[in-house]
Every structure is written in structure tokens, then in C-alpha cells.
Coordinates of N, CA, C and O in Angstrom, one line a residue:
X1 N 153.9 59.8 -2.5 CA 153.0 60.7 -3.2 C 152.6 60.1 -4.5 O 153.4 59.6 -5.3
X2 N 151.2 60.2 -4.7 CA 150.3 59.6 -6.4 C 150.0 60.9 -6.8 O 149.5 61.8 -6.2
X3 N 150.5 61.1 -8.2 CA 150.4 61.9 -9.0 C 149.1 61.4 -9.8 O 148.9 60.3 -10.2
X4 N 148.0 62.6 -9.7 CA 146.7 62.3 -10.7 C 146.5 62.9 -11.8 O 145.7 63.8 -11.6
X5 N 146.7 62.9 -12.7 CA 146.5 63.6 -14.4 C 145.0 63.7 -13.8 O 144.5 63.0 -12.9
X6 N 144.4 65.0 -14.7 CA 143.1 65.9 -14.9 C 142.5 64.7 -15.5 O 141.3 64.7 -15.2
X7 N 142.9 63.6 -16.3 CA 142.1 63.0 -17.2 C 141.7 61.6 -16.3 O 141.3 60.6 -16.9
X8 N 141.9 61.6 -15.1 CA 142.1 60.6 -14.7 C 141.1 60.8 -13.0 O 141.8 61.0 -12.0
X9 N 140.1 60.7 -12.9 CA 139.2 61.3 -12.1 C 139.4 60.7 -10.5 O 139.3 61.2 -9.4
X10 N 139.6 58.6 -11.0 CA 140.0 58.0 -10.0 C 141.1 57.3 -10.3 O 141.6 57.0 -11.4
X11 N 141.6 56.6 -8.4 CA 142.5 55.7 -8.4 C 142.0 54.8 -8.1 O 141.4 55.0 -7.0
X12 N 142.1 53.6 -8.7 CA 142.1 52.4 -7.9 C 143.2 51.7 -7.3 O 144.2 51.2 -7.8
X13 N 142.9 51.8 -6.1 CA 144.0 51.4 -5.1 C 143.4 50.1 -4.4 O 142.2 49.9 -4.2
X14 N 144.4 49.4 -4.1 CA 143.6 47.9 -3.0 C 144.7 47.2 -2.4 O 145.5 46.5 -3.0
X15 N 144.7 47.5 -1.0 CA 145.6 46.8 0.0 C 145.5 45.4 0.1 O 144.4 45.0 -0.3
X16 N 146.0 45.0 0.2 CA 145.9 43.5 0.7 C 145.7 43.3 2.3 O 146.8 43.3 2.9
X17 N 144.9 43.2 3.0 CA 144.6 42.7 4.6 C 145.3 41.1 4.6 O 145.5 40.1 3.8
X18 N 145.6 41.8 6.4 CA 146.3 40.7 6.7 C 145.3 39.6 7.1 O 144.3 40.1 7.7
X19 N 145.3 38.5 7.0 CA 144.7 37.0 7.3 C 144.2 37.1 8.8 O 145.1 37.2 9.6
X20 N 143.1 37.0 9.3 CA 142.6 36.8 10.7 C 141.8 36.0 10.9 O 140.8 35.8 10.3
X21 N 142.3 35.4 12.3 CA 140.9 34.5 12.5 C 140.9 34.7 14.4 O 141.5 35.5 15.0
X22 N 139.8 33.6 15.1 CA 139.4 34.0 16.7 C 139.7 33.2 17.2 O 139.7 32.3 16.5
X23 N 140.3 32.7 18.7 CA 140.2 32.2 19.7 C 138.9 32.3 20.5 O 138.6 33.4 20.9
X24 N 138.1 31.3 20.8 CA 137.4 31.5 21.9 C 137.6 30.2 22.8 O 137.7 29.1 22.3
X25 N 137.7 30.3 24.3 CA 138.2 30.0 25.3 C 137.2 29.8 26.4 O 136.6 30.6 27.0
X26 N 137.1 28.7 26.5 CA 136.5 28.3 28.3 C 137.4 28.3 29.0 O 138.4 27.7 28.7
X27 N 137.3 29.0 30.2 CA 138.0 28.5 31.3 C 137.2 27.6 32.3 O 136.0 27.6 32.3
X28 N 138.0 26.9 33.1 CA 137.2 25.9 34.2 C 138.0 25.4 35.1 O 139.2 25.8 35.0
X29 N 137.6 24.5 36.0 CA 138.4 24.3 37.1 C 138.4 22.8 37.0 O 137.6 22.3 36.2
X30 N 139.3 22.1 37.8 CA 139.2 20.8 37.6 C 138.1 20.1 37.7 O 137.7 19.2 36.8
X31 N 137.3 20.6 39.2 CA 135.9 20.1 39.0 C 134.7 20.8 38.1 O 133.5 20.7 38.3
X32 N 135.3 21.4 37.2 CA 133.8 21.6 36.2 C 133.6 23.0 36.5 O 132.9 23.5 35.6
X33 N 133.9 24.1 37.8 CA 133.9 24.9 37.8 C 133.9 25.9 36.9 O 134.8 25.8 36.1
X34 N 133.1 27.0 36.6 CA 133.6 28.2 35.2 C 133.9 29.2 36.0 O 133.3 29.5 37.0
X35 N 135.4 29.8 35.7 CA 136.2 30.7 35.9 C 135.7 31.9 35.4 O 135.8 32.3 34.3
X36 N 135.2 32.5 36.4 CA 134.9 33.9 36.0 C 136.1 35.0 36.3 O 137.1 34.6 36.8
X37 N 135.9 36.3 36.0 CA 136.7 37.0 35.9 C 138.5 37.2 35.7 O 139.3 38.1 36.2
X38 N 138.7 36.0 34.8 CA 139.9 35.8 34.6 C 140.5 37.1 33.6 O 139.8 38.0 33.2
X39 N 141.7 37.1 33.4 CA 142.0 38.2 32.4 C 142.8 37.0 31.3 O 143.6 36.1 31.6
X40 N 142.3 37.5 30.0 CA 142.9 36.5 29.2 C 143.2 37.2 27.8 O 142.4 37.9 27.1
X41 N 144.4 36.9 27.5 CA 145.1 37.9 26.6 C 146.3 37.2 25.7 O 146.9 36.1 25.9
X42 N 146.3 38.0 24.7 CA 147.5 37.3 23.8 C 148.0 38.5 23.5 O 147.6 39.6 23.9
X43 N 149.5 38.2 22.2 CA 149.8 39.3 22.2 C 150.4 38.8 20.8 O 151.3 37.9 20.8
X44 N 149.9 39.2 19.5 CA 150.4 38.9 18.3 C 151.1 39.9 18.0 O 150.8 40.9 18.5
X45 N 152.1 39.8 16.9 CA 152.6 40.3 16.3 C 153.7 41.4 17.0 O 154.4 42.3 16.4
X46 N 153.8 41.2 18.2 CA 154.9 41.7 19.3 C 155.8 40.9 19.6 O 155.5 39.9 20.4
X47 N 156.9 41.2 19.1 CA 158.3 40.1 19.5 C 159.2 40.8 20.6 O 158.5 41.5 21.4
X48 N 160.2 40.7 20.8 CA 161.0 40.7 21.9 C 160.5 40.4 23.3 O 159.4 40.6 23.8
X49 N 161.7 39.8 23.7 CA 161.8 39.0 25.3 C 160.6 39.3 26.4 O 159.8 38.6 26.9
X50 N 160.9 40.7 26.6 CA 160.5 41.7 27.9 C 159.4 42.5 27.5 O 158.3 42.5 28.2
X51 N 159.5 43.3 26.1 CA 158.6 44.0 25.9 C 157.5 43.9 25.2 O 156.8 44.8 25.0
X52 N 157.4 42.6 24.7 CA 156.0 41.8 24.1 C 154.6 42.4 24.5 O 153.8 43.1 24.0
X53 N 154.6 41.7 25.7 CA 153.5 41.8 26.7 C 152.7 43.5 27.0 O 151.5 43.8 26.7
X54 N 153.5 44.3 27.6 CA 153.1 45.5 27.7 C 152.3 46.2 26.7 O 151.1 46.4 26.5
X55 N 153.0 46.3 26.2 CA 151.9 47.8 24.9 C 151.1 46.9 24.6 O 151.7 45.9 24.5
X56 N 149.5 46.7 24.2 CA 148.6 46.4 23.4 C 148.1 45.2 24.1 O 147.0 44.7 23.6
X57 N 148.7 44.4 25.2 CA 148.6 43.7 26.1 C 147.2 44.0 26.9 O 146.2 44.0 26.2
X58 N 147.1 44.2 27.9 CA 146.2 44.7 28.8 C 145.1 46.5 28.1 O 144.0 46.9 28.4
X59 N 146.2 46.8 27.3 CA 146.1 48.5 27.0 C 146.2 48.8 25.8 O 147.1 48.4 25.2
X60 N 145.4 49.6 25.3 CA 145.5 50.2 23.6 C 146.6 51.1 24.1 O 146.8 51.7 25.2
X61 N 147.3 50.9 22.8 CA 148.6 50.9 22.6 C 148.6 52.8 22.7 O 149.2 53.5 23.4
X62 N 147.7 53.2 21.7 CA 147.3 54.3 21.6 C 147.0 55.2 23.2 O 147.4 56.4 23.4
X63 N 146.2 54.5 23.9 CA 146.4 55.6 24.8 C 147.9 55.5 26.1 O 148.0 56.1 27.1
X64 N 148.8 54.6 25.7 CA 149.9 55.0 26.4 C 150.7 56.0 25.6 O 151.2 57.0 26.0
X65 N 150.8 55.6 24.7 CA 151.7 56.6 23.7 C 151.1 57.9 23.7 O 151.8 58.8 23.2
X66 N 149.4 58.6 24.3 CA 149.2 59.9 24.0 C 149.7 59.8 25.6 O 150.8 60.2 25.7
X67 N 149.4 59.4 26.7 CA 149.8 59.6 27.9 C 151.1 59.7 28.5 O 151.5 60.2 29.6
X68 N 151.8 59.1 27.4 CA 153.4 59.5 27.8 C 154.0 61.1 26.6 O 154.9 61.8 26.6
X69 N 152.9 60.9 25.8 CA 153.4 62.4 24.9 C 153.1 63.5 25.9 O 154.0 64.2 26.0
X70 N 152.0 63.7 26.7 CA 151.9 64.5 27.9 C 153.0 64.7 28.6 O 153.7 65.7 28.7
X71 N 153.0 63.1 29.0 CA 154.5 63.4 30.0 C 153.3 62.8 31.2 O 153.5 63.1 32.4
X72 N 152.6 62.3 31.0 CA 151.5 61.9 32.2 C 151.9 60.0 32.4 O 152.2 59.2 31.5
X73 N 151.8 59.7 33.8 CA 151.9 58.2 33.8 C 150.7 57.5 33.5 O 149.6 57.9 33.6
X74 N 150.9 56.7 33.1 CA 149.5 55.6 32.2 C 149.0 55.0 33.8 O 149.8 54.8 34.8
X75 N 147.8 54.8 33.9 CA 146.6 54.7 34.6 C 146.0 53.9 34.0 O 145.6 54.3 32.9
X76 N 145.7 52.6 34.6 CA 144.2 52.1 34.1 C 143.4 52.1 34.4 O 142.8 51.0 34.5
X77 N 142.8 53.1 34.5 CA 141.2 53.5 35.6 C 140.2 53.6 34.6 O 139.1 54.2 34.7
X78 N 140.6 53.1 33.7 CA 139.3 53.0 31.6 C 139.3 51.2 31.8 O 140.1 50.5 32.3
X79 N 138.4 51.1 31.2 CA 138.4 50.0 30.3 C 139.7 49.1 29.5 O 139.5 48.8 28.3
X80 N 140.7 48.8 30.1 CA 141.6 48.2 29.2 C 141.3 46.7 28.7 O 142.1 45.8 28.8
X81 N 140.0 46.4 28.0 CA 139.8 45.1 27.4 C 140.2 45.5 26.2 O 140.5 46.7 26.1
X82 N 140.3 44.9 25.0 CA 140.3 44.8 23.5 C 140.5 43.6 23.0 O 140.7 42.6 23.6
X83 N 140.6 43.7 21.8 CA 140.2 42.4 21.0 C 141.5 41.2 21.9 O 141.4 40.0 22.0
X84 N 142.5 41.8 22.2 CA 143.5 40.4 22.6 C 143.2 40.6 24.2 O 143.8 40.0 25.1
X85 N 142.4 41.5 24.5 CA 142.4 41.0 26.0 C 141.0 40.9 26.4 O 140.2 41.8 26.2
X86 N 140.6 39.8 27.1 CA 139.3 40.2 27.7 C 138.8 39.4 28.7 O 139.0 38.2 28.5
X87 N 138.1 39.6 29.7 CA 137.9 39.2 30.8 C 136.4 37.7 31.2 O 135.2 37.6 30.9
X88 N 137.1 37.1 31.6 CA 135.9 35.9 31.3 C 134.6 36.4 31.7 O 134.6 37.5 32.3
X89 N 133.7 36.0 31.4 CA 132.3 36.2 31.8 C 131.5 34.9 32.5 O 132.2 33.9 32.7
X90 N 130.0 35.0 32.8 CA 129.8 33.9 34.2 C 129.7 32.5 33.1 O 128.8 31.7 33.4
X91 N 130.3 32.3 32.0 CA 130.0 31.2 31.9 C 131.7 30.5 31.6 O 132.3 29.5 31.4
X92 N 132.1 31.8 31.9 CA 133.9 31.5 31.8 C 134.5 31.3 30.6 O 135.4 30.6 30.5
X93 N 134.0 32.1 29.5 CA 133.9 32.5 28.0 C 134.8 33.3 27.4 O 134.0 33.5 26.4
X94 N 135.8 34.0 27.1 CA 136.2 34.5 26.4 C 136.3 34.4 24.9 O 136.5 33.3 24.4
X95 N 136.3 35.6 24.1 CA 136.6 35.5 22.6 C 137.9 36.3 22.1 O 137.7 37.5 22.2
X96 N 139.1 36.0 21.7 CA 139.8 36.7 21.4 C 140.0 37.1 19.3 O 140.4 36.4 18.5
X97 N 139.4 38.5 19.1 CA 139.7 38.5 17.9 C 140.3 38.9 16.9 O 141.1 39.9 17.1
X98 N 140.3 38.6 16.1 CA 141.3 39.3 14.6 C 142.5 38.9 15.1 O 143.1 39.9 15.4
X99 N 143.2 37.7 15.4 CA 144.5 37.6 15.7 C 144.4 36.9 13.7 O 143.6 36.4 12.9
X100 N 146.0 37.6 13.7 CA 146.8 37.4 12.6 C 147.0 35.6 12.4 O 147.2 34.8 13.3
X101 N 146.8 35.6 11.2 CA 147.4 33.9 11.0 C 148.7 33.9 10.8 O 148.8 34.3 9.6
X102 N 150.0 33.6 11.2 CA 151.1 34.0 11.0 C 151.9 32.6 11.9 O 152.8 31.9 11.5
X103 N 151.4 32.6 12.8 CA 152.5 31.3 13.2 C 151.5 30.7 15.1 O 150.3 30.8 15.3
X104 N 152.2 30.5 15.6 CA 151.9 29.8 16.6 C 152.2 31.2 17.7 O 153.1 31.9 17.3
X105 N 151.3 31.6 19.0 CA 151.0 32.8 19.7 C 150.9 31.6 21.0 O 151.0 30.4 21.1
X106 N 150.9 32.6 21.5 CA 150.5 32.3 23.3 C 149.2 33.0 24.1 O 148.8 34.2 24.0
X107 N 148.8 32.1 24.9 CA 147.2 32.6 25.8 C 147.8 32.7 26.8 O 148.5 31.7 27.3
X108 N 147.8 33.9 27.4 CA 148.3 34.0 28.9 C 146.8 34.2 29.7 O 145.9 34.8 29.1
X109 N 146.7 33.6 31.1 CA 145.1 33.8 31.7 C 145.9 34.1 33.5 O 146.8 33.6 34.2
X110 N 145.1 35.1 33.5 CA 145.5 35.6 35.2 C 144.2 35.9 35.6 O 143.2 36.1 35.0
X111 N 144.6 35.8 37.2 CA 143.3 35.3 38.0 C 144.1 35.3 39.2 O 145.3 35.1 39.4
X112 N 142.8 35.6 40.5 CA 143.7 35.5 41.8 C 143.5 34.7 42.5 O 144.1 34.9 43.6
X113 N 142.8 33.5 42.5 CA 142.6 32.7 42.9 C 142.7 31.2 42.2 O 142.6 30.2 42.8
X114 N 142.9 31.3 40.7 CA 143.7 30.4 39.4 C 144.4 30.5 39.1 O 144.5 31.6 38.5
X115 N 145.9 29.6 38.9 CA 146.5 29.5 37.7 C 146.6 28.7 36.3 O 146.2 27.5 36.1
X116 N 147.0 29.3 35.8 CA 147.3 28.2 34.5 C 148.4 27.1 34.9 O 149.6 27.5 34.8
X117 N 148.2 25.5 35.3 CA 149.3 24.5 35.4 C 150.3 24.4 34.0 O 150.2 24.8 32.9
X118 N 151.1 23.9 34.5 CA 152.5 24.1 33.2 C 152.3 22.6 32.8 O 152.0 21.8 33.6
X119 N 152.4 22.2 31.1 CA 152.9 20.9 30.9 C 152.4 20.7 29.7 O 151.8 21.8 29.6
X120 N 152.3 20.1 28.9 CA 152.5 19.9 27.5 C 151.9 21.2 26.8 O 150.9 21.8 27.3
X121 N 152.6 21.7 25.6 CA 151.9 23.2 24.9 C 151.7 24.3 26.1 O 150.6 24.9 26.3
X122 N 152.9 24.5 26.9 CA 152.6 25.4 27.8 C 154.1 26.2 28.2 O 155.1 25.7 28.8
X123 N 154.1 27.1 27.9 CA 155.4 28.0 28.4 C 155.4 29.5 28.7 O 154.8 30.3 27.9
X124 N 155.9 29.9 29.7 CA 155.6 30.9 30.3 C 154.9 31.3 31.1 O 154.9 32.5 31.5
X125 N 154.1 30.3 31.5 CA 152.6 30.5 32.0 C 151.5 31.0 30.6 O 150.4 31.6 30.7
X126 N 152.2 30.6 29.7 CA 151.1 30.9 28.6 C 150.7 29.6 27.7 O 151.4 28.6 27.7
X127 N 149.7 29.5 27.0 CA 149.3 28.1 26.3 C 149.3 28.4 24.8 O 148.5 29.2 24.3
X128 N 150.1 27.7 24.2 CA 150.6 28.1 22.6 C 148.5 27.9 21.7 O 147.5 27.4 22.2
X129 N 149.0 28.5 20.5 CA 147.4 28.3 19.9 C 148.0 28.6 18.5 O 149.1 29.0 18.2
X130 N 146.9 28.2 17.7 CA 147.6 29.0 16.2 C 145.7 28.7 15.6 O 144.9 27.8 15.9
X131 N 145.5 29.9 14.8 CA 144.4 30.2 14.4 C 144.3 30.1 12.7 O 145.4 30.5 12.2
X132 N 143.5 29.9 12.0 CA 143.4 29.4 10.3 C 142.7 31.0 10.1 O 142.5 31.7 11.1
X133 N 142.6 31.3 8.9 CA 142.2 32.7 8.1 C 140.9 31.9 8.3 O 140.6 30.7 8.0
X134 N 140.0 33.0 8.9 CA 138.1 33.4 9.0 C 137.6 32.2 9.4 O 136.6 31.7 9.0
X135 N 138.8 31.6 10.7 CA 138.3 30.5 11.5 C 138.0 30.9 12.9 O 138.1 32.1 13.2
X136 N 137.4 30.0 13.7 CA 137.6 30.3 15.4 C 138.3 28.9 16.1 O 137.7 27.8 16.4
X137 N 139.3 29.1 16.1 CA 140.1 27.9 17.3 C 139.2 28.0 18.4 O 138.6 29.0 18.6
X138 N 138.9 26.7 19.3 CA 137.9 26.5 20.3 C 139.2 25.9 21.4 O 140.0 25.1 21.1
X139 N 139.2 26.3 22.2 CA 140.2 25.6 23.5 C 139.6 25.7 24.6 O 139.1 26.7 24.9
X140 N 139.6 24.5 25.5 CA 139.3 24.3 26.9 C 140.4 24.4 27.6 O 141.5 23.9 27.1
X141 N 140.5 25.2 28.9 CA 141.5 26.0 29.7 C 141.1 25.4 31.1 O 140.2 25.9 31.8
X142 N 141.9 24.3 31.6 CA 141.4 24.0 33.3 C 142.4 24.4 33.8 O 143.5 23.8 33.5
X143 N 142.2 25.5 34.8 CA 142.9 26.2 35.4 C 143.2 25.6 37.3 O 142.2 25.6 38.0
X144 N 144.2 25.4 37.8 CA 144.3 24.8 38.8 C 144.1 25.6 39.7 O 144.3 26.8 39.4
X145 N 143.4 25.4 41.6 CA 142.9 26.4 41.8 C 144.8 26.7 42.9 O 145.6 25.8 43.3
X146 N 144.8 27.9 43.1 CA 146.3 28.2 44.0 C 146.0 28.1 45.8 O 145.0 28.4 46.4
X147 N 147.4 27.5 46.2 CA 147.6 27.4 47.5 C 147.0 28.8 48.5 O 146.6 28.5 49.6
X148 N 147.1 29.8 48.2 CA 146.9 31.2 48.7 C 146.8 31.9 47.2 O 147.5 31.7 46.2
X149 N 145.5 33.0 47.5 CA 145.1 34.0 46.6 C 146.4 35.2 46.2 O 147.5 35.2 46.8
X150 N 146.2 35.8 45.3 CA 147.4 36.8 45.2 C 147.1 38.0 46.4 O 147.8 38.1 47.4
X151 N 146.0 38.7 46.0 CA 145.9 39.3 47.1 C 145.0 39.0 48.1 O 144.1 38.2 47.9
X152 N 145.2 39.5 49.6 CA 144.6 39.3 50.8 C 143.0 39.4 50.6 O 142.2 38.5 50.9
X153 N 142.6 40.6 50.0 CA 140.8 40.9 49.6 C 140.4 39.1 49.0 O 139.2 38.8 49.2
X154 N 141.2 38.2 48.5 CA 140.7 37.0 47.4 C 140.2 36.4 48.5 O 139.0 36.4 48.5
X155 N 140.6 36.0 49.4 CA 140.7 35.1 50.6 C 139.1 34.6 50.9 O 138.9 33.8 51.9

């Protein structure tokens, strides 16, 4: 709580924001292909093992937490893109923004007919990145295409 004396009409107050900068991302295929409809996501400032990924992942964070204050199961039948998630377009483009400058993050990309190959700067199936304050990191993503689709509809 700020206590205001009568004589004192304003405060000056000033947060300090945290440092952000962008990923944007081609995806492609070995032969030059652009990967459309990939899902491509990061997840800053969420640590532990298991539970990183989920909240704020695919889903504002916000509407799981009002959907479980219900008592209702989370559905994604909305729009779950946001700034760390979002889905390639026909030139195989993604932009991921406002990630925090803080240390080195991971690009995870799913697709049912692509994966991401594993091997240098690559763990998890995710590809490490690190972004500068009111920069945009540029990365090319060639995605290998898979033996069999995930689901039967890919085929």
C-alpha cells in the first residue's frame, strides 16, 4: 500500500520491463519445400521437467485456469495461437514474440507429416535459440519428412 499526503497530487512510479526480443522461423524440407501448417512454439520462462510445456504452451494460460476454476475440462476448440505459439503459414513463416532475453530457450515444431531431425543444438526434439533485447533471431528449420504420418487422415 502508497500512502498519498493531500499535498502531493501525483506519484511517480516506473517499473522496469523485462528485455524482449523475436524469433522468426522458416520452416522447409530438405528439397526446398515450405512447411505449412506446422505448430511452432516455445516456452520461456517455464522451468521444470514435465510441466514446462503445458500452460502457455499451445494455450493462454488464463483460460485454463478460469476453466478449471469452473471445474470444466480445458478444450481447444478457440484459437490457441499466441505470441510463443503459432502455426506456419504458406510460405512456412513463423514469428515468435516478446520472448524474454534471459538465456538460451528451445523451438519445438510439430507437424504430421514432419519432424524436426536431432543433432547439433538440438534436444528434445526442440532446437535451442537465444534472442538480444529489440532484436529478431532469423533461423532456417529443415524438417525431415517421416516414414508414416501421425494420423491415418495425413496419408
Amino acid at each position: 500500500m502508497i500512502d498519498l499526503r493531500k499535498d502531493q497530487p501525483e506519484l511517480d512510479v516506473a517499473f522496469e520491463m523485462e528485455q524482449t526480443g523475436d524469433v522468426r522461423i522458416e520452416l522447409s524440407s530438405a528439397n526446398g519445400e515450405k512447411i505449412v501448417g506446422a505448430t511452432v512454439s516455445t516456452w520461456p520462462n517455464k522451468k521444470g521437467k514435465y510441466a514446462q510445456g503445458w500452460i502457455a504452451s499451445t494455450r493462454r494460460s488464463i483460460d485454463y485456469v478460469e476453466c478449471s476454476l469452473k471445474g470444466d475440462t480445458y478444450s481447444s476448440t478457440h484459437d490457441d495461437t499466441n505470441r510463443y505459439c503459432q502455426i506456419s503459414d504458406k510460405e512456412g513463416m513463423v514469428t515468435l514474440r516478446d520472448v524474454p532475453v534471459e538465456g538460451e530457450e528451445l523451438i519445438f515444431v510439430s507437424h504430421p507429416k514432419y519432424d524436426l531431425p536431432h543433432g547439433i543444438e538440438e534436444d528434445s526434439n526442440g532446437v535451442t535459440y537465444r534472442v538480444n533485447a529489440g532484436e529478431t533471431e532469423e533461423r532456417l528449420l529443415v524438417l525431415q519428412k517421416r516414414e508414416t504420418p501421425k494420423n491415418k487422415e495425413d496419408k
